[in-house]
Amino acid sequence: MYLNKQGTDTKLANDAELRLADSYFMTSQSNNAINYYQMYLGRSVPDSDYAMFQQSLCYGLVDEDQRKAVSLEKLVKQYPNSVYATDAYFELGETYMKMGKENQAENIFTAFIQDYPKSRFIKNAHIALGLIYRSQGKGKNALNQFKSVVEDFPNTAESREALGLAKIQFAELDQLTGYVDWIQTLTGTDIGQGQLDSTLYNGAYDRYSFGDCQGTLKGMTDYLNKFPDGIFRVPANYYLAECAFSKGQDSLAQMAYEFVAASGELSFRKQTVERLASLYYAKQNFEQAFYYFEQVLGLVGNADEGRRARVGLMRCAKSLEKVPVVMQYAESLLQDEALPTDWKIEALLNAARSAYELKDSANAKLYYTQVKVQIKGEAQAEATYYLAEFDFVIGKYDESNDLLFWMIENLPTYPKWRWNSLILMAKNYAGLRDDFQANYTLDFVIDNADFGDYGAQASAYKSELALQREREELNTIGVDSLSMEDFELESIEELEE
């Protein structure tokens, strides 16, 4: 109302105008404030720097950043010694940041830090410059800005903010170990060993969760070196082992898995013992592999895991030549109707061979009969040979030879079983008293076998057969002579009577 009166004193009117603008500013009526500040600035009045600064703040409140920047630039140039110049310079840098003009903002804050080291905004300027560097990918420069606030202005709100930003920057630079070392040099922080332990572990775990195994290996190794008895030493070893395993670093994986297994931690146990079983098996340490496969079998959560464990146990037992154990797990697998074909074939062959080695002829014949029907190739030749051998043992020489003829005709490409079969065929002929065919077959082996020691075996059996026949002939002559002597004795006795 006062400003509407005619003849109002100019000095008082100017003062009232400025007060009214300030009132609008204080009540958040920014557009009205801008207008009255502009009216005030349109005259030759004192405190123009103040009005210009306030007006620039109002421009920011109504999102007119360009006009705010222009106003602040004008203020700094026209009133370099104003008490508002320092604040205006800082606000100009903030405005450039908001407008996305990072290069201009960087220049402003760099100059501000150099020219106004005692300003109340110096801490904020360091943080702002650090954020600009971070946005530009200049991580080390950003870190230096954040660290300077923490180190030079401890126990302030800005130092706590800078500390959080420094932690993030250390993590982005993959230098969380450096963060821990740095924190331990500071005084006045409320960050304890437990927090540092968690920080270093969580940084490494973040790498793992993002699928960055290389970063996980470094992070978990750094954590374990820094905190060997740390809160997270068991999961750290586990995730280290998982990444080492995926990278083919088996020795490192084995060492870390062993730590987890020894800890008794249940949450990682099943995967850990599975991995250890496979690692030891790959290294042909079958005793240790068997030990861990047994643990896996006690922890399985589904049928497929149980199958894998039993297959591992069967294979380890076979390598360790524990024939009864091979038989045990092979038969266990064969009872599983959902067993994959490859594993079924392996289990069936192991069952047949184990039964044969254990002299369990009934089961050996049972399983080899299944092998002959269900499996092709060399396994079929092997099964046919042993089935023929079973017939030979019980004197079914013709049936044995029928099987051998079938095998030689249909599976001729397996020399081991071909030459074995010809020698067995000769034994069948000998059993049938057909020594001509027996010797003919043995001579064929002696003259043509170019694999293994089958020629020597045939030669040895030929000599054995000849010796056997000689003995049989001598026994026959001996029986005939004894009968004649008895006849002559009886005749003499009759004559004497």
PDB file of C-alpha atoms in Angstrom, residues 21-119:
ATOM      1  CA  ALA A  21      10.769  -8.787  -2.684  1.00  0.00           C
ATOM      2  CA  ASP A  22      12.372 -10.471   0.316  1.00  0.00           C
ATOM      3  CA  SER A  23       8.944 -11.209   1.766  1.00  0.00           C
ATOM      4  CA  TYR A  24       7.857 -12.866  -1.457  1.00  0.00           C
ATOM      5  CA  PHE A  25      11.137 -14.858  -1.433  1.00  0.00           C
ATOM      6  CA  MET A  26      10.578 -15.979   2.155  1.00  0.00           C
ATOM      7  CA  THR A  27       7.004 -17.064   1.412  1.00  0.00           C
ATOM      8  CA  SER A  28       8.095 -19.006  -1.698  1.00  0.00           C
ATOM      9  CA  GLN A  29       6.311 -16.636  -4.115  1.00  0.00           C
ATOM     10  CA  SER A  30       9.346 -16.707  -6.335  1.00  0.00           C
ATOM     11  CA  ASN A  31       7.890 -15.086  -9.471  1.00  0.00           C
ATOM     12  CA  ASN A  32       6.653 -12.057  -7.491  1.00  0.00           C
ATOM     13  CA  ALA A  33      10.036 -11.874  -5.786  1.00  0.00           C
ATOM     14  CA  ILE A  34      11.797 -11.907  -9.185  1.00  0.00           C
ATOM     15  CA  ASN A  35       9.633  -9.021 -10.410  1.00  0.00           C
ATOM     16  CA  TYR A  36      10.253  -6.808  -7.374  1.00  0.00           C
ATOM     17  CA  TYR A  37      13.962  -7.572  -7.322  1.00  0.00           C
ATOM     18  CA  GLN A  38      14.033  -6.575 -10.992  1.00  0.00           C
ATOM     19  CA  MET A  39      12.156  -3.321 -10.247  1.00  0.00           C
ATOM     20  CA  TYR A  40      14.652  -2.602  -7.510  1.00  0.00           C
ATOM     21  CA  LEU A  41      17.623  -3.342  -9.775  1.00  0.00           C
ATOM     22  CA  GLY A  42      16.155  -0.996 -12.412  1.00  0.00           C
ATOM     23  CA  ARG A  43      17.122   1.996 -10.324  1.00  0.00           C
ATOM     24  CA  SER A  44      20.426   3.298  -9.127  1.00  0.00           C
ATOM     25  CA  VAL A  45      20.229   1.827  -5.662  1.00  0.00           C
ATOM     26  CA  PRO A  46      22.531   0.406  -3.013  1.00  0.00           C
ATOM     27  CA  ASP A  47      22.625  -3.309  -2.268  1.00  0.00           C
ATOM     28  CA  SER A  48      22.272  -4.200  -5.945  1.00  0.00           C
ATOM     29  CA  ASP A  49      24.608  -7.149  -5.432  1.00  0.00           C
ATOM     30  CA  TYR A  50      22.306  -8.496  -2.744  1.00  0.00           C
ATOM     31  CA  ALA A  51      19.186  -8.099  -4.924  1.00  0.00           C
ATOM     32  CA  MET A  52      20.938  -9.681  -7.885  1.00  0.00           C
ATOM     33  CA  PHE A  53      22.019 -12.663  -5.765  1.00  0.00           C
ATOM     34  CA  GLN A  54      18.530 -13.122  -4.324  1.00  0.00           C
ATOM     35  CA  GLN A  55      16.963 -12.850  -7.766  1.00  0.00           C
ATOM     36  CA  SER A  56      19.332 -15.538  -9.106  1.00  0.00           C
ATOM     37  CA  LEU A  57      18.249 -17.844  -6.275  1.00  0.00           C
ATOM     38  CA  CYS A  58      14.604 -17.250  -7.250  1.00  0.00           C
ATOM     39  CA  TYR A  59      15.392 -18.165 -10.853  1.00  0.00           C
ATOM     40  CA  GLY A  60      16.695 -21.482  -9.572  1.00  0.00           C
ATOM     41  CA  LEU A  61      13.535 -22.067  -7.545  1.00  0.00           C
ATOM     42  CA  VAL A  62      11.351 -21.739 -10.670  1.00  0.00           C
ATOM     43  CA  ASP A  63      13.727 -23.945 -12.718  1.00  0.00           C
ATOM     44  CA  GLU A  64      15.011 -21.146 -14.922  1.00  0.00           C
ATOM     45  CA  ASP A  65      18.591 -22.339 -14.664  1.00  0.00           C
ATOM     46  CA  GLN A  66      19.834 -20.487 -17.713  1.00  0.00           C
ATOM     47  CA  ARG A  67      18.617 -17.115 -16.360  1.00  0.00           C
ATOM     48  CA  LYS A  68      20.069 -18.037 -12.958  1.00  0.00           C
ATOM     49  CA  ALA A  69      23.466 -18.730 -14.510  1.00  0.00           C
ATOM     50  CA  VAL A  70      23.417 -15.457 -16.451  1.00  0.00           C
ATOM     51  CA  SER A  71      22.468 -13.530 -13.320  1.00  0.00           C
ATOM     52  CA  LEU A  72      25.235 -15.145 -11.252  1.00  0.00           C
ATOM     53  CA  GLU A  73      27.867 -14.561 -13.944  1.00  0.00           C
ATOM     54  CA  LYS A  74      26.852 -10.900 -14.075  1.00  0.00           C
ATOM     55  CA  LEU A  75      27.067 -10.593 -10.302  1.00  0.00           C
ATOM     56  CA  VAL A  76      30.535 -12.129 -10.130  1.00  0.00           C
ATOM     57  CA  LYS A  77      31.832  -9.869 -12.891  1.00  0.00           C
ATOM     58  CA  GLN A  78      30.222  -6.633 -11.678  1.00  0.00           C
ATOM     59  CA  TYR A  79      30.818  -7.122  -7.964  1.00  0.00           C
ATOM     60  CA  PRO A  80      33.957  -9.301  -7.569  1.00  0.00           C
ATOM     61  CA  ASN A  81      34.537  -7.936  -4.073  1.00  0.00           C
ATOM     62  CA  SER A  82      30.964  -8.300  -2.913  1.00  0.00           C
ATOM     63  CA  VAL A  83      30.273 -10.287   0.226  1.00  0.00           C
ATOM     64  CA  TYR A  84      27.952 -12.348  -1.990  1.00  0.00           C
ATOM     65  CA  ALA A  85      30.534 -13.018  -4.680  1.00  0.00           C
ATOM     66  CA  THR A  86      31.877 -16.162  -3.013  1.00  0.00           C
ATOM     67  CA  ASP A  87      28.432 -17.676  -2.556  1.00  0.00           C
ATOM     68  CA  ALA A  88      27.461 -16.621  -6.072  1.00  0.00           C
ATOM     69  CA  TYR A  89      30.528 -18.298  -7.522  1.00  0.00           C
ATOM     70  CA  PHE A  90      29.697 -21.564  -5.743  1.00  0.00           C
ATOM     71  CA  GLU A  91      26.025 -21.320  -6.836  1.00  0.00           C
ATOM     72  CA  LEU A  92      27.176 -20.798 -10.417  1.00  0.00           C
ATOM     73  CA  GLY A  93      29.141 -24.049 -10.288  1.00  0.00           C
ATOM     74  CA  GLU A  94      26.117 -25.877  -8.849  1.00  0.00           C
ATOM     75  CA  THR A  95      23.906 -24.414 -11.584  1.00  0.00           C
ATOM     76  CA  TYR A  96      26.282 -25.554 -14.322  1.00  0.00           C
ATOM     77  CA  MET A  97      26.223 -29.063 -12.813  1.00  0.00           C
ATOM     78  CA  LYS A  98      22.434 -29.076 -12.843  1.00  0.00           C
ATOM     79  CA  MET A  99      22.441 -27.923 -16.471  1.00  0.00           C
ATOM     80  CA  GLY A 100      24.838 -30.751 -17.396  1.00  0.00           C
ATOM     81  CA  LYS A 101      27.656 -28.353 -18.263  1.00  0.00           C
ATOM     82  CA  GLU A 102      30.291 -30.394 -16.458  1.00  0.00           C
ATOM     83  CA  ASN A 103      33.331 -28.746 -18.017  1.00  0.00           C
ATOM     84  CA  GLN A 104      32.210 -25.249 -16.984  1.00  0.00           C
ATOM     85  CA  ALA A 105      31.290 -26.570 -13.527  1.00  0.00           C
ATOM     86  CA  GLU A 106      34.693 -28.265 -13.200  1.00  0.00           C
ATOM     87  CA  ASN A 107      36.454 -25.005 -14.027  1.00  0.00           C
ATOM     88  CA  ILE A 108      34.320 -23.058 -11.545  1.00  0.00           C
ATOM     89  CA  PHE A 109      34.882 -25.486  -8.642  1.00  0.00           C
ATOM     90  CA  THR A 110      38.603 -25.853  -9.365  1.00  0.00           C
ATOM     91  CA  ALA A 111      39.010 -22.098  -9.257  1.00  0.00           C
ATOM     92  CA  PHE A 112      36.732 -21.795  -6.222  1.00  0.00           C
ATOM     93  CA  ILE A 113      38.834 -24.299  -4.222  1.00  0.00           C
ATOM     94  CA  GLN A 114      41.991 -22.425  -5.129  1.00  0.00           C
ATOM     95  CA  ASP A 115      40.643 -18.879  -4.591  1.00  0.00           C
ATOM     96  CA  TYR A 116      38.344 -19.370  -1.591  1.00  0.00           C
ATOM     97  CA  PRO A 117      39.924 -22.026   0.661  1.00  0.00           C
ATOM     98  CA  LYS A 118      38.262 -20.495   3.731  1.00  0.00           C
ATOM     99  CA  SER A 119      34.759 -20.383   2.306  1.00  0.00           C
TER     100      SER A 119
END
